[in-house]
Short mmCIF file of N, CA and C in Angstrom, two decimals:
data_model
loop_
_atom_site.label_atom_id
_atom_site.label_comp_id
_atom_site.label_asym_id
_atom_site.label_seq_id
_atom_site.Cartn_x
_atom_site.Cartn_y
_atom_site.Cartn_z
N MET A 1 -10.35 -9.74 -11.11
CA MET A 1 -11.37 -8.72 -11.04
C MET A 1 -12.56 -9.15 -10.21
N SER A 2 -12.65 -10.44 -9.90
CA SER A 2 -13.83 -10.92 -9.20
C SER A 2 -14.02 -10.22 -7.87
N HIS A 3 -12.92 -9.81 -7.23
CA HIS A 3 -13.07 -9.14 -5.95
C HIS A 3 -13.84 -7.83 -6.09
N LEU A 4 -13.88 -7.27 -7.28
CA LEU A 4 -14.61 -6.02 -7.51
C LEU A 4 -16.12 -6.24 -7.52
N ILE A 5 -16.56 -7.45 -7.85
CA ILE A 5 -18.00 -7.71 -7.94
C ILE A 5 -18.43 -8.88 -7.06
N LYS A 6 -17.56 -9.32 -6.14
CA LYS A 6 -17.88 -10.52 -5.36
C LYS A 6 -19.13 -10.34 -4.50
N ASP A 7 -19.41 -9.14 -4.05
CA ASP A 7 -20.58 -8.91 -3.19
C ASP A 7 -21.76 -8.33 -3.96
N LEU A 8 -21.64 -8.22 -5.26
CA LEU A 8 -22.70 -7.66 -6.09
C LEU A 8 -23.69 -8.75 -6.50
N ASP A 9 -24.96 -8.49 -6.34
CA ASP A 9 -25.99 -9.40 -6.84
C ASP A 9 -26.13 -9.14 -8.33
N VAL A 10 -25.49 -9.99 -9.15
CA VAL A 10 -25.45 -9.74 -10.59
C VAL A 10 -26.84 -9.81 -11.23
N THR A 11 -27.80 -10.41 -10.55
CA THR A 11 -29.15 -10.48 -11.11
C THR A 11 -29.83 -9.11 -11.13
N THR A 12 -29.27 -8.15 -10.41
CA THR A 12 -29.85 -6.80 -10.41
C THR A 12 -29.26 -5.90 -11.49
N VAL A 13 -28.20 -6.36 -12.15
CA VAL A 13 -27.53 -5.56 -13.17
C VAL A 13 -28.26 -5.69 -14.49
N THR A 14 -28.57 -4.55 -15.09
CA THR A 14 -29.25 -4.53 -16.39
C THR A 14 -28.50 -3.62 -17.35
N LEU A 15 -28.95 -3.60 -18.60
CA LEU A 15 -28.34 -2.71 -19.59
C LEU A 15 -28.51 -1.25 -19.20
N GLU A 16 -29.58 -0.95 -18.48
CA GLU A 16 -29.87 0.43 -18.10
C GLU A 16 -29.06 0.89 -16.88
N ASN A 17 -28.75 -0.02 -15.94
CA ASN A 17 -28.11 0.43 -14.70
C ASN A 17 -26.67 -0.08 -14.52
N TYR A 18 -26.11 -0.77 -15.50
CA TYR A 18 -24.78 -1.36 -15.32
C TYR A 18 -23.73 -0.31 -14.98
N SER A 19 -23.83 0.87 -15.58
CA SER A 19 -22.80 1.90 -15.35
C SER A 19 -22.85 2.44 -13.91
N GLN A 20 -24.02 2.35 -13.26
CA GLN A 20 -24.12 2.80 -11.87
C GLN A 20 -23.73 1.69 -10.89
N LEU A 21 -24.00 0.42 -11.25
CA LEU A 21 -23.77 -0.68 -10.31
C LEU A 21 -22.37 -1.29 -10.40
N LEU A 22 -21.79 -1.26 -11.58
CA LEU A 22 -20.50 -1.92 -11.77
C LEU A 22 -19.34 -0.94 -11.55
N PRO A 23 -18.24 -1.43 -11.03
CA PRO A 23 -17.04 -0.59 -11.00
C PRO A 23 -16.70 -0.15 -12.43
N SER A 24 -16.14 1.02 -12.58
CA SER A 24 -15.93 1.58 -13.92
C SER A 24 -15.06 0.69 -14.79
N ILE A 25 -14.08 0.01 -14.22
CA ILE A 25 -13.21 -0.85 -15.03
C ILE A 25 -14.00 -2.01 -15.65
N ILE A 26 -14.94 -2.54 -14.92
CA ILE A 26 -15.76 -3.64 -15.46
C ILE A 26 -16.83 -3.07 -16.38
N GLY A 27 -17.37 -1.91 -16.05
CA GLY A 27 -18.34 -1.26 -16.93
C GLY A 27 -17.76 -1.03 -18.32
N LYS A 28 -16.52 -0.56 -18.38
CA LYS A 28 -15.87 -0.34 -19.68
C LYS A 28 -15.65 -1.66 -20.41
N GLN A 29 -15.37 -2.69 -19.66
CA GLN A 29 -15.14 -4.01 -20.26
C GLN A 29 -16.41 -4.55 -20.92
N VAL A 30 -17.56 -4.36 -20.28
CA VAL A 30 -18.79 -4.93 -20.83
C VAL A 30 -19.43 -4.05 -21.90
N GLU A 31 -19.07 -2.78 -21.96
CA GLU A 31 -19.67 -1.88 -22.96
C GLU A 31 -19.52 -2.40 -24.38
N LEU A 32 -18.44 -3.09 -24.66
CA LEU A 32 -18.20 -3.63 -26.00
C LEU A 32 -19.29 -4.61 -26.43
N PHE A 33 -19.90 -5.27 -25.45
CA PHE A 33 -20.87 -6.31 -25.74
C PHE A 33 -22.32 -5.81 -25.74
N LEU A 34 -22.50 -4.54 -25.42
CA LEU A 34 -23.85 -3.99 -25.30
C LEU A 34 -24.28 -3.35 -26.61
N PRO A 35 -25.60 -3.30 -26.85
CA PRO A 35 -26.09 -2.63 -28.07
C PRO A 35 -25.66 -1.17 -28.07
N PRO A 36 -25.45 -0.56 -29.19
CA PRO A 36 -25.74 -1.03 -30.54
C PRO A 36 -24.62 -1.87 -31.17
N SER A 37 -23.39 -1.82 -30.62
CA SER A 37 -22.30 -2.58 -31.26
C SER A 37 -22.34 -4.06 -30.89
N GLY A 38 -22.80 -4.39 -29.70
CA GLY A 38 -22.86 -5.78 -29.25
C GLY A 38 -24.27 -6.30 -29.19
N SER A 39 -24.38 -7.57 -28.76
CA SER A 39 -25.70 -8.20 -28.78
C SER A 39 -26.18 -8.66 -27.41
N PHE A 40 -25.52 -8.22 -26.33
CA PHE A 40 -25.95 -8.63 -24.99
C PHE A 40 -27.32 -8.08 -24.67
N ASP A 41 -28.13 -8.92 -24.03
CA ASP A 41 -29.34 -8.44 -23.37
C ASP A 41 -29.07 -8.57 -21.87
N ASP A 42 -30.07 -8.31 -21.04
CA ASP A 42 -29.86 -8.36 -19.59
C ASP A 42 -29.35 -9.74 -19.14
N GLY A 43 -29.95 -10.80 -19.66
CA GLY A 43 -29.57 -12.16 -19.27
C GLY A 43 -28.13 -12.48 -19.63
N CYS A 44 -27.71 -12.09 -20.84
CA CYS A 44 -26.33 -12.32 -21.27
C CYS A 44 -25.35 -11.56 -20.38
N LEU A 45 -25.68 -10.32 -20.09
CA LEU A 45 -24.82 -9.50 -19.24
C LEU A 45 -24.67 -10.14 -17.86
N GLN A 46 -25.76 -10.58 -17.29
CA GLN A 46 -25.71 -11.19 -15.96
C GLN A 46 -24.92 -12.51 -15.97
N ARG A 47 -25.10 -13.32 -17.01
CA ARG A 47 -24.34 -14.57 -17.12
C ARG A 47 -22.85 -14.27 -17.27
N TYR A 48 -22.52 -13.26 -18.05
CA TYR A 48 -21.13 -12.87 -18.25
C TYR A 48 -20.49 -12.47 -16.91
N LEU A 49 -21.18 -11.62 -16.17
CA LEU A 49 -20.65 -11.18 -14.87
C LEU A 49 -20.51 -12.35 -13.90
N LYS A 50 -21.48 -13.25 -13.92
CA LYS A 50 -21.41 -14.43 -13.05
C LYS A 50 -20.22 -15.31 -13.44
N ASN A 51 -19.98 -15.48 -14.73
CA ASN A 51 -18.84 -16.28 -15.18
C ASN A 51 -17.52 -15.67 -14.73
N ILE A 52 -17.40 -14.35 -14.85
CA ILE A 52 -16.17 -13.68 -14.40
C ILE A 52 -15.96 -13.95 -12.91
N ARG A 53 -16.99 -13.71 -12.14
CA ARG A 53 -16.88 -13.89 -10.68
C ARG A 53 -16.59 -15.34 -10.32
N ASP A 54 -17.34 -16.27 -10.89
CA ASP A 54 -17.18 -17.68 -10.54
C ASP A 54 -15.84 -18.24 -10.99
N TYR A 55 -15.39 -17.88 -12.18
CA TYR A 55 -14.12 -18.40 -12.67
C TYR A 55 -12.98 -18.00 -11.75
N GLU A 56 -12.93 -16.74 -11.37
CA GLU A 56 -11.82 -16.30 -10.54
C GLU A 56 -11.95 -16.81 -9.10
N GLU A 57 -13.15 -17.08 -8.64
CA GLU A 57 -13.30 -17.67 -7.31
C GLU A 57 -12.85 -19.13 -7.32
N GLU A 58 -13.11 -19.84 -8.44
CA GLU A 58 -12.70 -21.24 -8.54
C GLU A 58 -11.20 -21.37 -8.70
N ASP A 59 -10.57 -20.42 -9.35
CA ASP A 59 -9.14 -20.49 -9.63
C ASP A 59 -8.42 -19.44 -8.80
N ALA A 60 -8.06 -19.83 -7.59
CA ALA A 60 -7.42 -18.89 -6.67
C ALA A 60 -6.07 -18.41 -7.18
N ASN A 61 -5.47 -19.16 -8.10
CA ASN A 61 -4.15 -18.81 -8.60
C ASN A 61 -4.19 -18.07 -9.92
N SER A 62 -5.35 -17.60 -10.33
CA SER A 62 -5.46 -17.01 -11.67
C SER A 62 -4.59 -15.78 -11.86
N SER A 63 -4.21 -15.12 -10.79
CA SER A 63 -3.38 -13.93 -10.94
C SER A 63 -1.88 -14.24 -10.86
N LEU A 64 -1.52 -15.50 -10.63
CA LEU A 64 -0.12 -15.88 -10.53
C LEU A 64 0.47 -16.19 -11.90
N THR A 65 1.77 -16.02 -12.02
CA THR A 65 2.44 -16.45 -13.24
C THR A 65 2.39 -17.97 -13.31
N LEU A 66 2.57 -18.50 -14.51
CA LEU A 66 2.58 -19.96 -14.66
C LEU A 66 3.73 -20.58 -13.86
N ALA A 67 4.86 -19.90 -13.81
CA ALA A 67 5.99 -20.42 -13.04
C ALA A 67 5.61 -20.53 -11.56
N ASN A 68 4.96 -19.51 -11.02
CA ASN A 68 4.56 -19.56 -9.62
C ASN A 68 3.45 -20.58 -9.38
N ARG A 69 2.57 -20.75 -10.35
CA ARG A 69 1.54 -21.78 -10.20
C ARG A 69 2.18 -23.16 -10.12
N LEU A 70 3.19 -23.40 -10.95
CA LEU A 70 3.91 -24.67 -10.89
C LEU A 70 4.65 -24.81 -9.57
N ARG A 71 5.32 -23.75 -9.16
CA ARG A 71 6.06 -23.80 -7.89
C ARG A 71 5.14 -24.14 -6.73
N ILE A 72 3.99 -23.48 -6.66
CA ILE A 72 3.04 -23.74 -5.57
C ILE A 72 2.49 -25.16 -5.65
N ALA A 73 2.20 -25.62 -6.86
CA ALA A 73 1.66 -26.97 -7.02
C ALA A 73 2.64 -28.04 -6.54
N PHE A 74 3.93 -27.76 -6.66
CA PHE A 74 4.96 -28.72 -6.27
C PHE A 74 5.62 -28.35 -4.94
N ALA A 75 5.04 -27.45 -4.18
CA ALA A 75 5.65 -26.98 -2.93
C ALA A 75 5.79 -28.08 -1.89
N ASP A 76 5.05 -29.17 -2.04
CA ASP A 76 5.20 -30.29 -1.10
C ASP A 76 6.46 -31.10 -1.39
N MET A 77 7.17 -30.74 -2.50
CA MET A 77 8.44 -31.33 -2.90
C MET A 77 8.33 -32.81 -3.30
N LYS A 78 7.14 -33.26 -3.63
CA LYS A 78 6.95 -34.64 -4.08
C LYS A 78 6.94 -34.67 -5.61
N PRO A 79 7.62 -35.65 -6.21
CA PRO A 79 7.61 -35.74 -7.66
C PRO A 79 6.23 -36.09 -8.19
N ASP A 80 5.90 -35.55 -9.35
CA ASP A 80 4.61 -35.84 -9.98
C ASP A 80 4.65 -35.33 -11.42
N THR A 81 3.60 -35.63 -12.15
CA THR A 81 3.45 -35.11 -13.51
C THR A 81 2.64 -33.83 -13.46
N ILE A 82 2.69 -33.07 -14.53
CA ILE A 82 1.85 -31.88 -14.61
C ILE A 82 0.39 -32.29 -14.64
N CYS A 83 0.09 -33.38 -15.34
CA CYS A 83 -1.30 -33.88 -15.37
C CYS A 83 -1.77 -34.23 -13.96
N GLY A 84 -0.86 -34.78 -13.16
CA GLY A 84 -1.21 -35.15 -11.79
C GLY A 84 -1.50 -33.96 -10.91
N ARG A 85 -0.77 -32.87 -11.13
CA ARG A 85 -0.95 -31.67 -10.31
C ARG A 85 -2.04 -30.75 -10.84
N PHE A 86 -2.34 -30.85 -12.13
CA PHE A 86 -3.35 -29.98 -12.74
C PHE A 86 -4.34 -30.85 -13.53
N PRO A 87 -5.07 -31.73 -12.84
CA PRO A 87 -5.94 -32.68 -13.56
C PRO A 87 -7.08 -32.03 -14.34
N GLN A 88 -7.54 -30.87 -13.92
CA GLN A 88 -8.68 -30.22 -14.59
C GLN A 88 -8.24 -29.24 -15.67
N ALA A 89 -6.93 -29.02 -15.81
CA ALA A 89 -6.44 -28.03 -16.77
C ALA A 89 -6.67 -28.50 -18.21
N GLU A 90 -6.93 -27.53 -19.07
CA GLU A 90 -7.08 -27.83 -20.48
C GLU A 90 -5.74 -28.21 -21.07
N LEU A 91 -5.77 -28.93 -22.18
CA LEU A 91 -4.55 -29.41 -22.82
C LEU A 91 -3.60 -28.27 -23.16
N SER A 92 -4.12 -27.15 -23.63
CA SER A 92 -3.25 -26.03 -23.99
C SER A 92 -2.52 -25.47 -22.77
N LEU A 93 -3.20 -25.42 -21.62
CA LEU A 93 -2.54 -24.95 -20.40
C LEU A 93 -1.47 -25.95 -19.97
N LYS A 94 -1.76 -27.23 -20.07
CA LYS A 94 -0.75 -28.23 -19.70
C LYS A 94 0.49 -28.10 -20.58
N ARG A 95 0.29 -27.82 -21.85
CA ARG A 95 1.44 -27.63 -22.75
C ARG A 95 2.27 -26.42 -22.31
N ARG A 96 1.59 -25.34 -21.98
CA ARG A 96 2.32 -24.14 -21.53
C ARG A 96 3.05 -24.42 -20.21
N LEU A 97 2.41 -25.18 -19.32
CA LEU A 97 3.05 -25.51 -18.05
C LEU A 97 4.29 -26.38 -18.27
N ARG A 98 4.24 -27.27 -19.25
CA ARG A 98 5.43 -28.08 -19.56
C ARG A 98 6.57 -27.20 -20.06
N CYS A 99 6.24 -26.19 -20.86
CA CYS A 99 7.27 -25.25 -21.33
C CYS A 99 7.87 -24.49 -20.16
N VAL A 100 7.03 -24.08 -19.24
CA VAL A 100 7.51 -23.36 -18.06
C VAL A 100 8.35 -24.29 -17.19
N ALA A 101 7.95 -25.56 -17.10
CA ALA A 101 8.73 -26.53 -16.33
C ALA A 101 10.14 -26.66 -16.91
N GLU A 102 10.27 -26.60 -18.22
CA GLU A 102 11.59 -26.65 -18.85
C GLU A 102 12.42 -25.43 -18.42
N TYR A 103 11.79 -24.29 -18.35
CA TYR A 103 12.46 -23.09 -17.86
C TYR A 103 12.92 -23.29 -16.41
N LEU A 104 12.05 -23.88 -15.58
CA LEU A 104 12.39 -24.10 -14.18
C LEU A 104 13.49 -25.16 -14.04
N ILE A 105 13.60 -26.07 -14.98
CA ILE A 105 14.70 -27.03 -14.98
C ILE A 105 16.01 -26.29 -15.21
N ARG A 106 16.02 -25.38 -16.19
CA ARG A 106 17.24 -24.60 -16.46
C ARG A 106 17.59 -23.69 -15.28
N ALA A 107 16.57 -23.28 -14.52
CA ALA A 107 16.80 -22.43 -13.34
C ALA A 107 17.15 -23.26 -12.10
N LYS A 108 17.27 -24.58 -12.27
CA LYS A 108 17.63 -25.50 -11.17
C LYS A 108 16.58 -25.56 -10.07
N GLU A 109 15.30 -25.35 -10.44
CA GLU A 109 14.21 -25.48 -9.49
C GLU A 109 13.46 -26.80 -9.67
N PHE A 110 13.63 -27.42 -10.82
CA PHE A 110 12.99 -28.70 -11.16
C PHE A 110 14.03 -29.60 -11.80
N ASP A 111 13.73 -30.87 -11.83
CA ASP A 111 14.46 -31.82 -12.63
C ASP A 111 13.48 -32.88 -13.08
N LYS A 112 13.80 -33.55 -14.17
CA LYS A 112 12.98 -34.68 -14.60
C LYS A 112 13.49 -35.91 -13.86
N LEU A 113 12.56 -36.68 -13.32
CA LEU A 113 12.91 -37.86 -12.55
C LEU A 113 13.48 -38.93 -13.49
N LYS A 114 14.61 -39.51 -13.05
CA LYS A 114 15.28 -40.55 -13.84
C LYS A 114 15.53 -41.76 -12.96
N ASP A 115 15.62 -42.93 -13.60
CA ASP A 115 15.93 -44.14 -12.84
C ASP A 115 17.44 -44.24 -12.63
N ASP A 116 17.89 -45.35 -12.05
CA ASP A 116 19.30 -45.54 -11.74
C ASP A 116 20.19 -45.53 -12.98
N GLU A 117 19.63 -45.87 -14.13
CA GLU A 117 20.40 -45.91 -15.37
C GLU A 117 20.34 -44.58 -16.14
N GLY A 118 19.69 -43.57 -15.55
CA GLY A 118 19.60 -42.27 -16.19
C GLY A 118 18.49 -42.15 -17.22
N ILE A 119 17.58 -43.11 -17.24
CA ILE A 119 16.47 -43.08 -18.19
C ILE A 119 15.28 -42.38 -17.54
N LEU A 120 14.65 -41.50 -18.31
CA LEU A 120 13.50 -40.75 -17.78
C LEU A 120 12.41 -41.69 -17.29
N ILE A 121 11.86 -41.37 -16.14
CA ILE A 121 10.71 -42.09 -15.61
C ILE A 121 9.47 -41.36 -16.11
N LYS A 122 8.58 -42.10 -16.75
CA LYS A 122 7.36 -41.49 -17.29
C LYS A 122 6.14 -42.24 -16.77
N ARG A 123 5.03 -41.52 -16.76
CA ARG A 123 3.73 -42.10 -16.39
C ARG A 123 2.74 -41.76 -17.49
N ARG A 124 1.67 -42.50 -17.51
CA ARG A 124 0.62 -42.23 -18.49
C ARG A 124 -0.16 -41.00 -18.03
N GLY A 125 -0.29 -40.03 -18.93
CA GLY A 125 -0.98 -38.78 -18.62
C GLY A 125 -2.48 -38.89 -18.82
N ALA A 126 -3.16 -37.77 -18.74
CA ALA A 126 -4.62 -37.71 -18.79
C ALA A 126 -5.19 -38.21 -20.11
N ILE A 127 -4.48 -37.98 -21.22
CA ILE A 127 -5.03 -38.42 -22.51
C ILE A 127 -4.32 -39.68 -23.02
N GLY A 128 -3.60 -40.35 -22.13
CA GLY A 128 -3.00 -41.62 -22.48
C GLY A 128 -1.56 -41.56 -22.95
N LYS A 129 -1.02 -40.39 -23.15
CA LYS A 129 0.38 -40.26 -23.57
C LYS A 129 1.29 -40.41 -22.36
N MET A 130 2.50 -40.88 -22.62
CA MET A 130 3.50 -40.97 -21.56
C MET A 130 4.08 -39.57 -21.32
N VAL A 131 4.10 -39.16 -20.07
CA VAL A 131 4.58 -37.82 -19.71
C VAL A 131 5.64 -37.91 -18.63
N CYS A 132 6.49 -36.91 -18.59
CA CYS A 132 7.60 -36.86 -17.64
C CYS A 132 7.10 -36.63 -16.22
N VAL A 133 7.87 -37.16 -15.29
CA VAL A 133 7.64 -36.91 -13.88
C VAL A 133 8.66 -35.86 -13.45
N TYR A 134 8.19 -34.80 -12.84
CA TYR A 134 9.06 -33.70 -12.42
C TYR A 134 9.37 -33.81 -10.93
N GLN A 135 10.62 -33.58 -10.61
CA GLN A 135 11.08 -33.59 -9.23
C GLN A 135 11.44 -32.16 -8.83
N PRO A 136 10.71 -31.58 -7.87
CA PRO A 136 11.08 -30.23 -7.41
C PRO A 136 12.40 -30.28 -6.64
N LEU A 137 13.19 -29.24 -6.79
CA LEU A 137 14.48 -29.13 -6.11
C LEU A 137 14.39 -28.04 -5.05
N PRO A 138 15.33 -28.03 -4.08
CA PRO A 138 15.26 -27.06 -2.97
C PRO A 138 15.15 -25.60 -3.40
N LYS A 139 15.73 -25.24 -4.53
CA LYS A 139 15.67 -23.85 -4.98
C LYS A 139 14.23 -23.40 -5.24
N LEU A 140 13.34 -24.35 -5.55
CA LEU A 140 11.93 -24.03 -5.77
C LEU A 140 11.33 -23.40 -4.51
N LEU A 141 11.58 -24.01 -3.37
CA LEU A 141 11.06 -23.45 -2.11
C LEU A 141 11.68 -22.10 -1.81
N GLU A 142 12.96 -21.94 -2.12
CA GLU A 142 13.62 -20.65 -1.91
C GLU A 142 12.92 -19.55 -2.72
N SER A 143 12.55 -19.88 -3.95
CA SER A 143 11.85 -18.90 -4.80
C SER A 143 10.50 -18.52 -4.21
N LEU A 144 9.78 -19.51 -3.69
CA LEU A 144 8.47 -19.24 -3.09
C LEU A 144 8.59 -18.39 -1.84
N VAL A 145 9.59 -18.69 -1.02
CA VAL A 145 9.80 -17.91 0.21
C VAL A 145 10.20 -16.48 -0.13
N LYS A 146 11.09 -16.33 -1.11
CA LYS A 146 11.55 -14.99 -1.53
C LYS A 146 10.39 -14.11 -1.98
N GLN A 147 9.39 -14.74 -2.61
CA GLN A 147 8.24 -13.99 -3.13
C GLN A 147 7.09 -13.92 -2.12
N ASN A 148 7.32 -14.43 -0.93
CA ASN A 148 6.29 -14.47 0.14
C ASN A 148 5.06 -15.24 -0.28
N LEU A 149 5.25 -16.30 -1.07
CA LEU A 149 4.12 -17.14 -1.47
C LEU A 149 3.93 -18.32 -0.52
N VAL A 150 4.96 -18.64 0.24
CA VAL A 150 4.87 -19.63 1.33
C VAL A 150 5.71 -19.14 2.48
N GLN A 151 5.43 -19.67 3.65
CA GLN A 151 6.20 -19.32 4.85
C GLN A 151 7.38 -20.26 4.95
N SER A 152 8.51 -19.76 5.44
CA SER A 152 9.70 -20.60 5.57
C SER A 152 9.63 -21.51 6.77
#
């Protein structure tokens, strides 16, 4: 939604003029937080709008599925951990990404890296736990090309 307010000076938005300045979809979203049912004042409203805009500008992939976010992160075809590819992600997101990675393994787009004896290769993750190293497979690039997320 950030593209709807990217050029808006959020410091000009107030409780009195939000319905005229904001696109209707965002206006309806913020109405819940406005008096009498909500507790937003002008400052809270402006901070909220700034957070929406800034969050989506910082996370260019926010509209992608988790599977596609993983595919794009590993598009260079180099093995790595999820922690290595998503160092700033919250623990809950990393857990969900690991679940999606398991799905991509079953879809033959990923594999877990193993040594010559077939034992999983692991590295220490962000919070000190040992985590799997994922190896992207050629089908991963095929999926990205099919969806026009990368050029062939």
